[in-house]
Coordinates of C-alpha atoms and ligand atoms in Angstrom, one line a residue:
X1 CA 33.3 4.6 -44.7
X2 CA 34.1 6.4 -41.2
X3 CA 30.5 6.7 -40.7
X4 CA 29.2 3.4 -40.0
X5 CA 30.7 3.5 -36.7
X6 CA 29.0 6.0 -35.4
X7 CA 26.0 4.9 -37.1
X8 CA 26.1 1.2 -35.7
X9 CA 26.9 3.0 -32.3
X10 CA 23.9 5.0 -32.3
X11 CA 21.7 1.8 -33.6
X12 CA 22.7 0.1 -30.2
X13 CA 21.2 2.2 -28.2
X14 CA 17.0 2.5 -27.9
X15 CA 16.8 6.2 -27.3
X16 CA 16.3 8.4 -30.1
X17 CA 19.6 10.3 -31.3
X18 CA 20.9 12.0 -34.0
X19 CA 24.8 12.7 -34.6
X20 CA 25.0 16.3 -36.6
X21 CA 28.3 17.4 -37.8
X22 CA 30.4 20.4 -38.0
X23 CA 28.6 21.4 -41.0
X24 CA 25.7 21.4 -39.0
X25 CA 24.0 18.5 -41.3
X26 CA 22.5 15.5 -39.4
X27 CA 25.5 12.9 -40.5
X28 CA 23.5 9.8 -38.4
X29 CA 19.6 9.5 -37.3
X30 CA 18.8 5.9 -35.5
X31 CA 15.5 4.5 -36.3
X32 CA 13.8 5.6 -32.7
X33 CA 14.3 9.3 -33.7
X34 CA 13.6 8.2 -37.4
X35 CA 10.4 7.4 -35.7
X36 CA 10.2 10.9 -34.2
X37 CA 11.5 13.1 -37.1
X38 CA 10.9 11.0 -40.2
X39 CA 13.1 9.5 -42.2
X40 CA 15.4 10.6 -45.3
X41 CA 16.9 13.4 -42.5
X42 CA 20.7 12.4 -43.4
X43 CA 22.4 14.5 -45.1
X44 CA 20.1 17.5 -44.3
X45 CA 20.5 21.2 -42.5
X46 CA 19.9 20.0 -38.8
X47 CA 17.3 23.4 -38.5
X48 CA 15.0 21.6 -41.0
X49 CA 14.3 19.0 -39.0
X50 CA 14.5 19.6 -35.8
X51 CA 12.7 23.2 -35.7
X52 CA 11.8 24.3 -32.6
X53 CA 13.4 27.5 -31.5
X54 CA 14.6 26.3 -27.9
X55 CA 15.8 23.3 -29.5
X56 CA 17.8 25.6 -32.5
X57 CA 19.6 27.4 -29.5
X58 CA 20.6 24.2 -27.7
X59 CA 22.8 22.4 -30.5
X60 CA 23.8 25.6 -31.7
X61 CA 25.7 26.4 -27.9
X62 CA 26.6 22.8 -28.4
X63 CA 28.2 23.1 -31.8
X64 CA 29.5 26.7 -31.5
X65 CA 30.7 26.3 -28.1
X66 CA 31.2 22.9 -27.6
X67 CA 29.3 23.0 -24.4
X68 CA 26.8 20.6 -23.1
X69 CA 23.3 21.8 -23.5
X70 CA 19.7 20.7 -22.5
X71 CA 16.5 21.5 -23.6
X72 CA 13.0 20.4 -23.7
X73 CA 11.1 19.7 -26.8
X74 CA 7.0 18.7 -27.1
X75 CA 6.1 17.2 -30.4
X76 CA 3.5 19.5 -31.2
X77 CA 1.9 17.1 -33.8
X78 CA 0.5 15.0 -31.2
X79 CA -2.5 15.2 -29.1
X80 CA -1.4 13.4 -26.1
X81 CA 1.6 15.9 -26.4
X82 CA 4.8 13.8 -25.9
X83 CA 7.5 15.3 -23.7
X84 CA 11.4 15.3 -24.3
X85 CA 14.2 16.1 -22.2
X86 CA 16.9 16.9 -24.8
X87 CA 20.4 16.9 -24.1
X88 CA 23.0 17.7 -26.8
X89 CA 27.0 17.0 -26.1
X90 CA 30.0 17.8 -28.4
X91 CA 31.5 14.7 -29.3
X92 CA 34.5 13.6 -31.7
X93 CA 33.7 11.3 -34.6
X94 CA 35.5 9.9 -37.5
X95 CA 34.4 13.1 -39.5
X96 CA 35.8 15.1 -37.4
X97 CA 33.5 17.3 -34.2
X98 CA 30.1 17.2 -33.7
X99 CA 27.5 16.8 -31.4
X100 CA 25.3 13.8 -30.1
X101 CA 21.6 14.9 -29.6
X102 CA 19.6 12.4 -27.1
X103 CA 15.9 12.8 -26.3
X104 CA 14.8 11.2 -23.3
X105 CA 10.8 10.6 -23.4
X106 CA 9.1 12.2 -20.4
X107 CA 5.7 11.9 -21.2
X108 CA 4.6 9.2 -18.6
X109 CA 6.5 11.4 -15.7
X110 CA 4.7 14.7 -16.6
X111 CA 1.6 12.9 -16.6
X112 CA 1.8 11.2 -13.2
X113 CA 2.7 14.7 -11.8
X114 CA -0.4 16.6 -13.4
X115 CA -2.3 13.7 -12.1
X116 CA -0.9 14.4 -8.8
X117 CA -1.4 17.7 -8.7
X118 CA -5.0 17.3 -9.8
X119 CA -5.5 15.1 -7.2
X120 CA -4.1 17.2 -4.7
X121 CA -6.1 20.2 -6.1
X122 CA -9.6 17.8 -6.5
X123 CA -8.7 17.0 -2.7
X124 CA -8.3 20.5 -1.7
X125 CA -11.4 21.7 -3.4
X126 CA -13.8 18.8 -1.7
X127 CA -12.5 19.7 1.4
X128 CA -12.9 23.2 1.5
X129 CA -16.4 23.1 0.6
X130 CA -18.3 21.5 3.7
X131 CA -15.1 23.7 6.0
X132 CA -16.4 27.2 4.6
X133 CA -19.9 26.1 5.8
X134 CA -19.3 25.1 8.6
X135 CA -16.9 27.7 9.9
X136 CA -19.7 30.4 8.5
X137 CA -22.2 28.5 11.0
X138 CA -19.9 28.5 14.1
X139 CA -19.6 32.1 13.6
X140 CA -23.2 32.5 13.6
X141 CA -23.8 30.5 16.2
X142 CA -21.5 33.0 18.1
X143 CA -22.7 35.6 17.3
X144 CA -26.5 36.0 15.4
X145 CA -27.8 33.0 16.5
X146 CA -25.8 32.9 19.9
X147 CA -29.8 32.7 21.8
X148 CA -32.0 31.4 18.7
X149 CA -32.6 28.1 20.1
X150 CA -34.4 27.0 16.7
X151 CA -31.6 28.2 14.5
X152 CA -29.0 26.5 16.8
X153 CA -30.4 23.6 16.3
X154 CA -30.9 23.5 12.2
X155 CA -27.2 24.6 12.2
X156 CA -26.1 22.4 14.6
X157 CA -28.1 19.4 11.9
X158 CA -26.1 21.1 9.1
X159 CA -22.8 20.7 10.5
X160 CA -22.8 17.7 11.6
X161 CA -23.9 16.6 8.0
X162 CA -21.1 18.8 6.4
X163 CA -18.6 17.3 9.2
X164 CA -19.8 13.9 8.1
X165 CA -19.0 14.3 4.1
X166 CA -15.5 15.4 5.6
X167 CA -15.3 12.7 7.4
X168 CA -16.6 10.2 4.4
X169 CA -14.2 11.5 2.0
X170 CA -11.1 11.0 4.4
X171 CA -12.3 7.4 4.7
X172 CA -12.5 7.1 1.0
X173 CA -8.8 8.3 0.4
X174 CA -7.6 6.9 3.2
X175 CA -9.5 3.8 1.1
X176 CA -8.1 4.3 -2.0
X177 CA -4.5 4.6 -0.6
X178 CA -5.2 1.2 1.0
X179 CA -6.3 -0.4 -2.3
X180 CA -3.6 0.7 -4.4
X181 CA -0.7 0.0 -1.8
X182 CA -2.0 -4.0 -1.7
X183 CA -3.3 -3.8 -6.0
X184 CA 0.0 -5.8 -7.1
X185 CA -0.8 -8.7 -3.9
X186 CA -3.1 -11.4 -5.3
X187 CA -6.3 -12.2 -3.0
X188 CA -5.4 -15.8 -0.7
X189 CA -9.2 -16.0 0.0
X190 CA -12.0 -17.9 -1.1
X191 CA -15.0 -16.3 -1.4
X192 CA -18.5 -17.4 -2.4
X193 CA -19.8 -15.1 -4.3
X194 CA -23.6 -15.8 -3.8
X195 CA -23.6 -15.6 -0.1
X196 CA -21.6 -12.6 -0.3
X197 CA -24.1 -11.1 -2.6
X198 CA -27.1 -11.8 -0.6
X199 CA -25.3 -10.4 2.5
X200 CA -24.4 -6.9 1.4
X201 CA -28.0 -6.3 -0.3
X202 CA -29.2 -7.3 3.6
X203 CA -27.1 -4.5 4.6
X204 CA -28.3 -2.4 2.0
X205 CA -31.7 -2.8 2.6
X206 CA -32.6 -0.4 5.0
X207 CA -31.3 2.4 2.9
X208 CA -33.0 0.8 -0.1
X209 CA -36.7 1.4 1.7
X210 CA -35.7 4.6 2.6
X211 CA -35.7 5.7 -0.8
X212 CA -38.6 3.4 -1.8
X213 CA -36.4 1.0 -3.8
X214 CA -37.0 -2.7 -3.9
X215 CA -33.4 -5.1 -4.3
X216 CA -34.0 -8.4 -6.4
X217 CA -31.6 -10.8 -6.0
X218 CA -31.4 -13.4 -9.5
X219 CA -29.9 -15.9 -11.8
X220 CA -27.3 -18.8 -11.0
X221 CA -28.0 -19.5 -7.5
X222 CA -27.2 -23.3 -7.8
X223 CA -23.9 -23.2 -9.4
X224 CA -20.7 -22.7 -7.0
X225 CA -20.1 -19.8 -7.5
X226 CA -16.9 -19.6 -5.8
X227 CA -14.0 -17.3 -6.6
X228 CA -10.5 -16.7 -5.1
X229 CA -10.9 -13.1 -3.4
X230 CA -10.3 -10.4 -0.9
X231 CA -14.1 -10.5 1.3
X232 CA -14.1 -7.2 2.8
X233 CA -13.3 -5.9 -0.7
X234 CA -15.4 -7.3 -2.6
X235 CA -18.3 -5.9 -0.4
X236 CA -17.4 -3.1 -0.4
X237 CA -17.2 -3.3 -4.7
X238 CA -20.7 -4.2 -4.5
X239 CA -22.0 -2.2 -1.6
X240 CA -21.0 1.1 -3.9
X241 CA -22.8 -0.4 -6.8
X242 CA -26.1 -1.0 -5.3
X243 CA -25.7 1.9 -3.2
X244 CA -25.5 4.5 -6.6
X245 CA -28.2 2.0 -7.9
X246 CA -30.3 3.0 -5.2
X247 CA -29.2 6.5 -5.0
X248 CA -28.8 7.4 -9.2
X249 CA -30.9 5.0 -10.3
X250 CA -33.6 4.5 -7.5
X251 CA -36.5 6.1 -9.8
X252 CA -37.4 3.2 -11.3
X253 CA -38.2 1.4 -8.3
X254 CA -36.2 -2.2 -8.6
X255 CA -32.6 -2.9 -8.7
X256 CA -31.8 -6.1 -10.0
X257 CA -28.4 -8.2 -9.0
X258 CA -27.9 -11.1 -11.2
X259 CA -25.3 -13.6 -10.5
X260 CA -24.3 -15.7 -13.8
X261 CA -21.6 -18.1 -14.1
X262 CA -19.7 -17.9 -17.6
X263 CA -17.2 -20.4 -19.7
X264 CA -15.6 -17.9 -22.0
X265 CA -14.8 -14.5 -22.6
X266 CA -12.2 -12.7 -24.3
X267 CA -9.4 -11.7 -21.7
X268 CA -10.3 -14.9 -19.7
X269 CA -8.6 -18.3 -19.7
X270 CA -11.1 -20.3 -17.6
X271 CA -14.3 -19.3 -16.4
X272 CA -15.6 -16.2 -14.6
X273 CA -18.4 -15.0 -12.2
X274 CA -20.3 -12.3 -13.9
X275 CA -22.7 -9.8 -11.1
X276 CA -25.3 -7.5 -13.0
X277 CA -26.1 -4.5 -10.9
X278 CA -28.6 -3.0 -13.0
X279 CA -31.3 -0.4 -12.3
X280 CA -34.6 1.6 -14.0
X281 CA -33.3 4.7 -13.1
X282 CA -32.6 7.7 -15.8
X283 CA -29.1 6.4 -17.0
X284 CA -26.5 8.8 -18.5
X285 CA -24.9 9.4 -21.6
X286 CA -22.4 7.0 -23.0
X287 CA -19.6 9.3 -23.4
X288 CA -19.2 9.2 -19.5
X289 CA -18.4 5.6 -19.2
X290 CA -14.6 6.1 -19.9
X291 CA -14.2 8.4 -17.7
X292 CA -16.4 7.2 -14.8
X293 CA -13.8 5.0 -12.9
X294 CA -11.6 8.4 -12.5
X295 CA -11.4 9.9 -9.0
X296 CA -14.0 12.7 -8.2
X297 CA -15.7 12.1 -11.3
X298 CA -19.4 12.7 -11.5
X299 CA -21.7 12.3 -14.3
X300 CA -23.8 15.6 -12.4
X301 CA -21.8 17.3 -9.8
X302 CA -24.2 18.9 -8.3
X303 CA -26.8 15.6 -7.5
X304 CA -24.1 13.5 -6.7
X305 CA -22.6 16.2 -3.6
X306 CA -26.4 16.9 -2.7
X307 CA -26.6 12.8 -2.3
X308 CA -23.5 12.6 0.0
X309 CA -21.4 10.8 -2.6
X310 CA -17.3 11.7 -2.7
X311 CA -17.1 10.0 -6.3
X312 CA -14.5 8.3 -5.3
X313 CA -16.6 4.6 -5.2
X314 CA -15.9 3.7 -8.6
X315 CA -12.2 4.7 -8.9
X316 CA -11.4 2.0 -5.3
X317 CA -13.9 -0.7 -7.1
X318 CA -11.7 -0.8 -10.0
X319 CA -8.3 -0.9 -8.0
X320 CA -10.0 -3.9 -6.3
X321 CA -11.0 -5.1 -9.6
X322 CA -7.5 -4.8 -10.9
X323 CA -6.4 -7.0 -8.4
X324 CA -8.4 -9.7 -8.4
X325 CA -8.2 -10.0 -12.4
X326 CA -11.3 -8.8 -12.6
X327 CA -13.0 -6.0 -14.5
X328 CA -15.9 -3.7 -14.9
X329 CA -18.2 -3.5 -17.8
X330 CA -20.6 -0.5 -17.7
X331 CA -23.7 0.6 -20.3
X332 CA -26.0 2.8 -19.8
X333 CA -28.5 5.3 -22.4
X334 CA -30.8 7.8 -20.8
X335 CA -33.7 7.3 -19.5
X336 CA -32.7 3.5 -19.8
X337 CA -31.0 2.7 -16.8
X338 CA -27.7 1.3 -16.1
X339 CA -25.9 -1.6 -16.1
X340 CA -22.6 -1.9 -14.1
X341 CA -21.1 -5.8 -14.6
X342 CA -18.5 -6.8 -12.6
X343 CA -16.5 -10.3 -13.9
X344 CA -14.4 -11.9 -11.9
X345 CA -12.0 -15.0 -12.6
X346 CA -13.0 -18.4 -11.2
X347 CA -9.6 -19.5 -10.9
X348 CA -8.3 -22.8 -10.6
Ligands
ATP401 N1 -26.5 3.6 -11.4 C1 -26.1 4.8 -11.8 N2 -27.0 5.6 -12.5 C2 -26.6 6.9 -12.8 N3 -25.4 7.4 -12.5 C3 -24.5 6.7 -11.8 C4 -24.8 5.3 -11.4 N4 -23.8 4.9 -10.8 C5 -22.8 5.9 -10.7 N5 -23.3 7.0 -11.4 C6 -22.6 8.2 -11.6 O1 -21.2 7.9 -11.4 C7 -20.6 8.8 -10.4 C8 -19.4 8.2 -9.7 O2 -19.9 7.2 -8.9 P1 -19.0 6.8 -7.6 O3 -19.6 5.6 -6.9 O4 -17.6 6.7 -8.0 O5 -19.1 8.1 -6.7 P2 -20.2 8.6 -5.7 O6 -21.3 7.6 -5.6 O7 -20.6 10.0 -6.2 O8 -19.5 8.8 -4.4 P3 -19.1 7.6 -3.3 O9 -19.3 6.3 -4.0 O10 -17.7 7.9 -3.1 O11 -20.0 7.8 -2.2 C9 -21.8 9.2 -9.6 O12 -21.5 10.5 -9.0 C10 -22.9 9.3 -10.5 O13 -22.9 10.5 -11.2
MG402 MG1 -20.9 5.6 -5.1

C-alpha cells in the first residue's frame, strides 16, 4: 500500500497532522492529532471531524485551490481553552493531491501575552489611583485651598502618603523584575537562618508595637540551622510575612515564628529548614491560597490598599523561593488565623 508512506512520514513528526485527500476524506491522522480529534477518523468526510467553520474554509481554499491557507482553531471542549495555529498546504502523495493539515499549539504563548497585558493593565490601574488624588489636591491647593492654612496642611499629609504608595509599588516591580531576572542563578551564600530570623523581627518591631502586636520567636534554636541562600532575600521573604502577620493578622495580638529543622519531606532529598509565621488574626477562606502568590492579588482589596500594601509581597517571596529550592506552604480558616511556612533546602 501507497499509503504507509505518507503515514510513517506523518508518525515522524510530533505535531499533530492529518493528510486528507482529493476526495476530501482524512487518508492519514498521526497519533498527536489522534489525541486531538479522536481516533477511528480515517477513512472519514474531513468536515466531520474537524468542524469548525474557519477551519472548513481553510482546507477547502487549500484543496479547491491548492493554495496555502492558515487558520486558527480553539478546542472548545476544554476549559483551559487550547490554542492552534493551523496551517493547511497542498501536497502530492501516492494517492494522488491532497493537503497536509498541521496544528501548531499556541496555548502557552497566548497565555504569557494575556498575563502580560494583565500586568500591564493591573500596573496601570495601581498607579492611577494615588495620581488622580493627588492631581485633584494640587488643584485645590491652587485654587480653594490656595490660603486655608489648615487644609494645606491635611492635603499636603495626603499626598505625600499617596506619593509614597507610588513610590512603594515602583520599588516592588522594580523588585520583582530583579527576582525573576536572577530566579534561574542558584544562591553562593551561606546563611544562618536563626540569626537571620531574629534580626528582621528586630527590625520589625517597631511597627509590631505600633499596632499593639507582640513577635515570639520559637523552636530549634540549638540546631545549625544553616542553609545555602541569598541574605538580602531571604529578609526580605520574611520581613513581608511578619509584616502581613502584623498588618492582617495583628488582632490576635501575638505572632509566632517557629524555626524547626526537618529530615524528610516529599520533594526533598536531604533535610530542610522549616520557618512558621503564624498569627491569631481573622484568617481567610481556603479557596484564596492558590491564588495568593499572584501579582496584585488581595484576599480584600479594599483593607489591603487602606493598609499601604501593593500585593505584590507574596508573588517576589515565591520567585525567591523558587530559587533557592524552596517553597511556601500556606493554611488558613477564618477566624483561625494563618499559617504561612516557608521550607528551605539544607543542602549539602
Ligand atoms: N497573615 C495574613 N492574614 C490574612 N490575610 C493575609 C495574610 N497575609 C497575607 N494576606 C492577604 O494576602 C494578600 C497578599 O499579600 P502580599 O504580601 O502579597 O501583598 P500586600 O501585603 O497587600 O502588599 P505588599 O506586601 O506588597 O506591601 C494581602 O493583601 C492580604 O489580603
Ligand atoms: Mg505584604
Amino acid at each position: 500500500m501507497g499509503d504507509t508512506i505518507s503515514k510513517s512520514f506523518l508518525a515522524a513528526v510530533p505535531l499533530p497532522l492529518i493528510l486528507i485527500d482529493q476526495q476530501e476524506r482524512i487518508e492519514a491522522i498521526n497519533a498527536p492529532a489522534v489525541a486531538l480529534f479522536g481516533s477511528a477518523t480515517e477513512g472519514r468526510h474531513y468536515i466531520t471531524v474537524l468542524r469548525q467553520p474557519l477551519m472548513i474554509d481553510c482546507i477547502e481554499k487549500a484543496l479547491k485551490q491548492r493554495l496555502e491557507a492558515r487558520t486558527r482553531f480553539t478546542r472548545p471542549d476544554q476549559e483551559s481553552a487550547e490554542s492552534y495555529r493551523v496551517y493547511a498546504a497542498p501536497v502530492n502523495s501516492e494517492s494522488g493531491s491532497g493537503v497536509l493539515v498541521s496544528f501548531e499549539d499556541v496555548t502557552d504563548l497566548q497565555r504569557a501575552e494575556q498575563m502580560r497585558r494583565d500586568f500591564v493593565a493591573n500596573v496601570s490601574h495601581e498607579l492611577k489611583t494615588p495620581l488622580t488624588a493627588l492631581l485633584s489636591f494640587i488643584e485645590t491647593l491652587k485654587g480653594a485651598a490656595r490660603d486655608d492654612e489648615i487644609a494645606r496642611e491635611r492635603f499636603l499629609g495626603i499626598m505625600e502618603r499617596e506619593a509614597e504608595r507610588m513610590n512603594r509599588l515602583v520599588a516592588d516591580l522594580l523588585s520583582l523584575s530583579r527576582v525573576e531576572t536572577d530566579e534561574r542563578v542558584r544562591p553562593t551564600e551561606r546563611v544562618d537562618l536563626r540569626n537571620l530570623i531574629q534580626s528582621t523581627a528586630t527590625a520589625i518591631r517597631p511597627m509590631a508595637e505600633d499596632a499593639g502586636v507582640e513577635i515570639a520567636i520559637m523552636g530549634d534554636m540549638d540546631h545549625d540551622l544553616t542553609v545555602p541562600g541569598d541574605a538580602d532575600q531571604l529578609v526580605q521573604v520574611f520581613t513581608n510575612l511578619m509584616e502581613n502577620a502584623i498588618k492582617y493578622g495583628g488582632g490576635g495580638g501575638v505572632v509566632t515564628v517557629a524555626l524547626s529543622r526537618q529530615d524528610r519531606a516529599p520533594g526533598f532529598k536531604d533535610g530542610f529548614v522549616q520557618v512558621d509565621v503564624i498569627d491569631q488574626g481573622d484568617g481567610f477562606d481556603p479557596v484564596h491560597i492558590p491564588r495568593l502568590t499572584e501579582r496584585f492579588y488581595r484576599v480584600d482589596s479594599h483593607r489591603s490598599r487602606e493598609l499601604g500594601g501593593t500585593g505584590l509581597g507574596l508573588a517576589i517571596a515565591k520567585h525567591i523561593l523558587n530559587r533557592h529550592r524552596g517553597r511556601f506552604r500556606i493554611e488558613s480558616a477564618p477566624g483561625r488565623g494563618a499559617r504561612f511556612s516557608v521550607l528551605l533546602p539544607l543542602g549539602s
